[in-house]
């Protein structure tokens, strides 16, 4: 293939743009800001689960307190009824004794229930404190997540701008160069990652390997508009005259 030496030299600009775009893509895939977002999401999920658990405890204990309250009320109603009967003077001495025994039993039963109620209320209190704590932890985690998302989106936005700008420059430049040269360059780039490299001294700028004397001699002998390729990596070798010591 032959191509105007100026066009060949401009391939290096194209290669520089492509390298920058590849770096941006790599950065996009390996963004530490993205890792931070994922970690913050995991933390938020953990706190959300903790809040759900704490809410469940609060509602379970609340139900338990209500149930005990109901039982205490039932005992009290029974006690009131028994006392009413005793006060009515309409019951026999035997019934009076039975009622008195029942009242003792009911008082003990109520004492047990009230102790239990007190204990459950204390646990409810602790569960409510725990829930408030978990909720504030969740809020903190959600704020951290929002910050992490903002930072990541900022970096992604910068990358969008860079990719759009450099991508536009690349499109314009590629359109200005001979189509067959660009096609070859793109094909080589797809294969090895780099389509063209500058010949600096005796090294290929694409693979950075040294060329042997015979390869250098061939390159030196080639016409300026010959498109020469690196024997090692296949990239187009661009001769800029800089330090080419053939
Ligand atoms: Zn090479």
Tab-separated table of C-alpha atoms and ligand atoms in Angstrom:
chain	number	residue	atom	x	y	z
A	1	UNK	CA	0.000	0.000	0.000
A	2	UNK	CA	1.082	3.528	-0.693
A	3	UNK	CA	-0.030	6.665	1.111
A	4	UNK	CA	1.064	10.268	1.230
A	5	UNK	CA	3.770	10.625	3.941
A	6	UNK	CA	1.838	13.498	5.543
A	7	UNK	CA	-1.232	11.283	5.817
A	8	UNK	CA	0.959	8.557	7.326
A	9	UNK	CA	2.295	10.992	9.912
A	10	UNK	CA	-1.240	12.015	10.805
A	11	UNK	CA	-1.944	8.382	11.664
A	12	UNK	CA	0.067	9.104	14.803
A	13	UNK	CA	-2.484	11.743	15.802
A	14	UNK	CA	-5.193	9.175	15.181
A	15	UNK	CA	-3.304	6.628	17.302
A	16	UNK	CA	-2.933	9.190	20.111
A	17	UNK	CA	-6.670	9.899	20.052
A	18	UNK	CA	-7.458	6.189	20.039
A	19	UNK	CA	-5.092	5.609	22.950
A	20	UNK	CA	-6.807	8.369	24.917
A	21	UNK	CA	-10.237	6.943	24.110
A	22	UNK	CA	-9.077	3.463	25.139
A	23	UNK	CA	-7.779	4.866	28.429
A	24	UNK	CA	-11.151	6.547	29.026
A	25	UNK	CA	-12.956	3.270	28.348
A	26	UNK	CA	-10.628	1.396	30.671
A	27	UNK	CA	-11.167	4.031	33.343
A	28	UNK	CA	-14.922	3.708	32.893
A	29	UNK	CA	-14.720	-0.050	33.483
A	30	UNK	CA	-12.403	0.158	36.505
A	31	UNK	CA	-13.760	3.254	38.190
A	32	UNK	CA	-12.916	3.242	41.938
A	33	UNK	CA	-15.871	5.626	42.304
A	34	UNK	CA	-18.127	2.832	40.993
A	35	UNK	CA	-16.686	0.396	43.540
A	36	UNK	CA	-17.392	2.977	46.244
A	37	UNK	CA	-21.020	3.214	45.085
A	38	UNK	CA	-21.408	-0.564	45.192
A	39	UNK	CA	-19.924	-0.711	48.687
A	40	UNK	CA	-22.220	2.093	49.852
A	41	UNK	CA	-25.193	0.222	48.363
A	42	UNK	CA	-24.265	-2.898	50.321
A	43	UNK	CA	-24.022	-0.850	53.515
A	44	UNK	CA	-27.428	0.756	52.879
A	45	UNK	CA	-29.001	-2.665	52.244
A	46	UNK	CA	-27.563	-3.931	55.532
A	47	UNK	CA	-29.016	-0.991	57.446
A	48	UNK	CA	-32.375	-1.326	55.681
A	49	UNK	CA	-32.555	-4.959	56.817
A	50	UNK	CA	-31.634	-3.920	60.351
A	51	UNK	CA	-34.420	-1.307	60.344
A	52	UNK	CA	-36.931	-3.915	59.150
A	53	UNK	CA	-35.823	-6.285	61.931
A	54	UNK	CA	-36.046	-3.521	64.545
A	55	UNK	CA	-39.530	-2.519	63.331
A	56	UNK	CA	-40.659	-6.137	63.560
A	57	UNK	CA	-39.401	-6.358	67.151
A	58	UNK	CA	-41.204	-3.138	68.080
A	59	UNK	CA	-44.494	-4.294	66.607
A	60	UNK	CA	-44.211	-7.813	68.092
A	61	UNK	CA	-43.525	-6.401	71.552
A	62	UNK	CA	-46.297	-3.819	71.128
A	63	UNK	CA	-48.745	-6.630	70.405
A	64	UNK	CA	-47.476	-8.558	73.427
A	65	UNK	CA	-48.017	-5.536	75.694
A	66	UNK	CA	-51.567	-5.092	74.359
A	67	UNK	CA	-52.335	-8.773	74.902
A	68	UNK	CA	-51.104	-8.650	78.508
A	69	UNK	CA	-53.117	-5.479	79.088
A	70	UNK	CA	-56.222	-7.272	77.883
A	71	UNK	CA	-55.529	-10.189	80.224
A	72	UNK	CA	-55.044	-7.834	83.175
A	73	UNK	CA	-58.357	-6.139	82.310
A	74	UNK	CA	-60.113	-9.518	82.258
A	75	UNK	CA	-58.721	-10.369	85.704
A	76	UNK	CA	-59.776	-6.967	87.065
A	77	UNK	CA	-63.301	-7.410	85.687
A	78	UNK	CA	-63.507	-10.776	87.431
A	79	UNK	CA	-62.208	-9.271	90.687
A	80	UNK	CA	-64.779	-6.453	90.491
A	81	UNK	CA	-67.537	-8.961	89.908
A	82	UNK	CA	-66.454	-11.114	92.898
A	83	UNK	CA	-66.199	-8.082	95.158
A	84	UNK	CA	-69.621	-6.944	93.998
A	85	UNK	CA	-71.079	-10.313	94.904
A	86	UNK	CA	-69.445	-10.286	98.351
A	87	UNK	CA	-70.710	-6.758	98.999
A	88	UNK	CA	-74.223	-7.604	97.875
A	89	UNK	CA	-74.860	-9.685	101.003
A	90	UNK	CA	-76.838	-12.148	98.911
A	91	UNK	CA	-74.277	-15.009	99.015
A	92	UNK	CA	-73.916	-17.775	101.579
A	93	UNK	CA	-70.990	-18.085	104.006
A	94	UNK	CA	-69.630	-20.987	101.907
A	95	UNK	CA	-69.803	-18.838	98.745
A	96	UNK	CA	-68.107	-15.975	100.625
A	97	UNK	CA	-65.165	-18.269	101.436
A	98	UNK	CA	-64.953	-19.482	97.821
A	99	UNK	CA	-65.069	-15.920	96.487
A	100	UNK	CA	-62.394	-14.830	98.935
A	101	UNK	CA	-60.099	-17.676	97.756
A	102	UNK	CA	-60.786	-16.783	94.148
A	103	UNK	CA	-59.921	-13.138	94.845
A	104	UNK	CA	-56.558	-14.231	96.309
A	105	UNK	CA	-55.873	-16.344	93.218
A	106	UNK	CA	-56.910	-13.508	90.914
A	107	UNK	CA	-54.685	-11.012	92.750
A	108	UNK	CA	-51.684	-13.337	92.370
A	109	UNK	CA	-52.484	-13.924	88.726
A	110	UNK	CA	-52.784	-10.161	88.144
A	111	UNK	CA	-49.454	-9.605	89.933
A	112	UNK	CA	-47.718	-12.077	87.610
A	113	UNK	CA	-49.322	-10.499	84.544
A	114	UNK	CA	-48.398	-6.978	85.624
A	115	UNK	CA	-44.778	-7.976	86.247
A	116	UNK	CA	-44.671	-9.594	82.860
A	117	UNK	CA	-46.246	-6.527	81.299
A	118	UNK	CA	-43.632	-4.293	82.914
A	119	UNK	CA	-40.829	-6.514	81.643
A	120	UNK	CA	-42.231	-6.554	78.093
A	121	UNK	CA	-42.696	-2.770	78.199
A	122	UNK	CA	-39.043	-2.379	79.139
A	123	UNK	CA	-38.073	-4.572	76.200
A	124	UNK	CA	-40.351	-2.529	73.947
A	125	UNK	CA	-38.630	0.618	75.158
A	126	UNK	CA	-35.228	-0.860	74.328
A	127	UNK	CA	-36.499	-2.010	70.916
A	128	UNK	CA	-37.769	1.497	70.145
A	129	UNK	CA	-34.387	2.981	71.071
A	130	UNK	CA	-32.737	0.384	68.871
A	131	UNK	CA	-35.079	1.213	65.982
A	132	UNK	CA	-34.312	4.937	66.275
A	133	UNK	CA	-30.601	4.126	66.270
A	134	UNK	CA	-30.911	1.882	63.211
A	135	UNK	CA	-32.970	4.511	61.405
A	136	UNK	CA	-30.340	7.173	61.985
A	137	UNK	CA	-27.610	4.744	60.848
A	138	UNK	CA	-29.633	4.123	57.693
A	139	UNK	CA	-29.984	7.840	57.040
A	140	UNK	CA	-26.220	8.296	57.403
A	141	UNK	CA	-25.594	5.393	55.019
A	142	UNK	CA	-28.081	6.803	52.509
A	143	UNK	CA	-26.341	10.178	52.607
A	144	UNK	CA	-22.980	8.473	51.994
A	145	UNK	CA	-24.485	6.564	49.082
A	146	UNK	CA	-25.904	9.755	47.555
A	147	UNK	CA	-22.453	11.377	47.878
A	148	UNK	CA	-20.767	8.359	46.274
A	149	UNK	CA	-23.275	8.370	43.407
A	150	UNK	CA	-22.684	12.076	42.874
A	151	UNK	CA	-18.913	11.594	42.788
A	152	UNK	CA	-19.197	8.673	40.365
A	153	UNK	CA	-21.627	10.524	38.112
A	154	UNK	CA	-19.253	13.487	38.123
A	155	UNK	CA	-16.387	11.316	36.898
A	156	UNK	CA	-18.639	9.611	34.335
A	157	UNK	CA	-19.789	13.039	33.153
A	158	UNK	CA	-16.157	14.111	32.671
A	159	UNK	CA	-15.503	10.909	30.734
A	160	UNK	CA	-18.598	11.544	28.596
A	161	UNK	CA	-17.289	15.003	27.726
A	162	UNK	CA	-13.809	13.697	26.973
A	163	UNK	CA	-15.082	10.808	24.858
A	164	UNK	CA	-17.415	13.042	22.932
A	165	UNK	CA	-14.725	15.641	22.247
A	166	UNK	CA	-11.976	13.177	21.319
A	167	UNK	CA	-14.439	10.965	19.435
A	168	UNK	CA	-15.477	13.960	17.349
A	169	UNK	CA	-11.869	14.849	16.658
A	170	UNK	CA	-11.184	11.279	15.660
A	171	UNK	CA	-14.128	11.168	13.238
A	172	UNK	CA	-13.006	14.425	11.605
A	173	UNK	CA	-9.385	13.330	11.347
A	174	UNK	CA	-10.236	9.888	9.984
A	175	UNK	CA	-12.425	11.497	7.315
A	176	UNK	CA	-9.509	13.648	6.188
A	177	UNK	CA	-7.180	10.673	5.688
A	178	UNK	CA	-7.186	8.203	2.761
A	179	UNK	CA	-9.935	5.650	3.371
A	180	UNK	CA	-7.787	2.598	2.563
A	181	UNK	CA	-5.067	3.746	4.961
A	182	UNK	CA	-7.569	4.272	7.771
A	183	UNK	CA	-9.185	0.895	7.008
A	184	UNK	CA	-5.811	-0.850	7.333
A	185	UNK	CA	-5.028	1.093	10.494
A	186	UNK	CA	-8.394	0.140	12.043
A	187	UNK	CA	-7.944	-3.487	11.103
A	188	UNK	CA	-4.477	-3.598	12.718
A	189	UNK	CA	-5.737	-1.749	15.771
A	190	UNK	CA	-8.572	-4.241	16.217
A	191	UNK	CA	-6.038	-7.055	16.069
A	192	UNK	CA	-3.307	-5.813	18.404
A	193	UNK	CA	-4.636	-2.680	20.045
A	194	UNK	CA	-2.329	-0.314	18.173
A	195	UNK	CA	-2.636	0.470	14.469
A	196	UNK	CA	0.401	2.675	13.957
A	197	UNK	CA	3.568	3.626	15.745
A	198	UNK	CA	6.343	6.115	15.183
A	199	UNK	CA	9.779	4.829	14.294
A	200	UNK	CA	11.974	6.226	17.046
A	201	UNK	CA	15.616	5.279	16.744
A	202	UNK	CA	15.437	1.576	16.044
A	203	UNK	CA	12.250	0.929	17.918
A	204	UNK	CA	8.686	0.497	16.719
A	205	UNK	CA	6.535	2.991	18.600
A	206	UNK	CA	3.590	0.559	18.671
A	207	UNK	CA	5.217	-2.504	20.296
A	208	UNK	CA	8.382	-0.712	21.524
A	209	UNK	CA	10.529	-3.586	20.324
A	210	UNK	CA	13.857	-2.986	18.632
A	211	UNK	CA	14.074	-3.757	14.948
A	212	UNK	CA	17.003	-5.663	13.591
A	213	UNK	CA	19.408	-4.177	11.067
A	214	UNK	CA	17.890	-5.824	8.020
A	215	UNK	CA	14.382	-4.612	8.911
A	216	UNK	CA	15.734	-1.103	9.455
A	217	UNK	CA	17.540	-1.301	6.144
A	218	UNK	CA	14.350	-2.308	4.344
A	219	UNK	CA	12.466	0.556	5.947
A	220	UNK	CA	15.177	3.025	4.986
A	221	UNK	CA	15.105	1.754	1.432
A	222	UNK	CA	11.312	2.044	1.136
A	223	UNK	CA	9.879	5.010	-0.739
A	224	UNK	CA	8.443	7.767	1.493
A	225	UNK	CA	4.920	6.932	0.321
A	226	UNK	CA	5.303	3.192	0.947
A	227	UNK	CA	3.264	2.057	3.928
A	228	UNK	CA	5.693	-0.053	5.937
A	229	UNK	CA	4.755	-2.402	8.743
A	230	UNK	CA	6.487	-3.617	11.875
A	231	UNK	CA	7.571	-7.261	11.542
A	232	UNK	CA	6.943	-7.864	15.261
A	233	UNK	CA	3.485	-6.376	15.831
A	234	UNK	CA	2.218	-5.666	12.326
A	235	UNK	CA	1.504	-1.989	13.042
A	236	UNK	CA	2.100	0.661	10.394
A	237	UNK	CA	5.540	2.145	11.050
A	238	UNK	CA	5.435	5.904	10.590
A	239	UNK	CA	8.718	7.525	9.624
A	240	UNK	CA	8.932	11.038	10.990
A	241	UNK	CA	12.673	11.329	10.497
A	242	UNK	CA	13.120	11.749	14.232
A	243	UNK	CA	16.261	9.872	15.241
A	244	UNK	CA	15.879	7.286	12.504
A	245	UNK	CA	19.427	6.085	12.298
A	246	UNK	CA	19.308	3.906	9.261
B	1	LIG	ZN1	5.848	-3.085	16.381
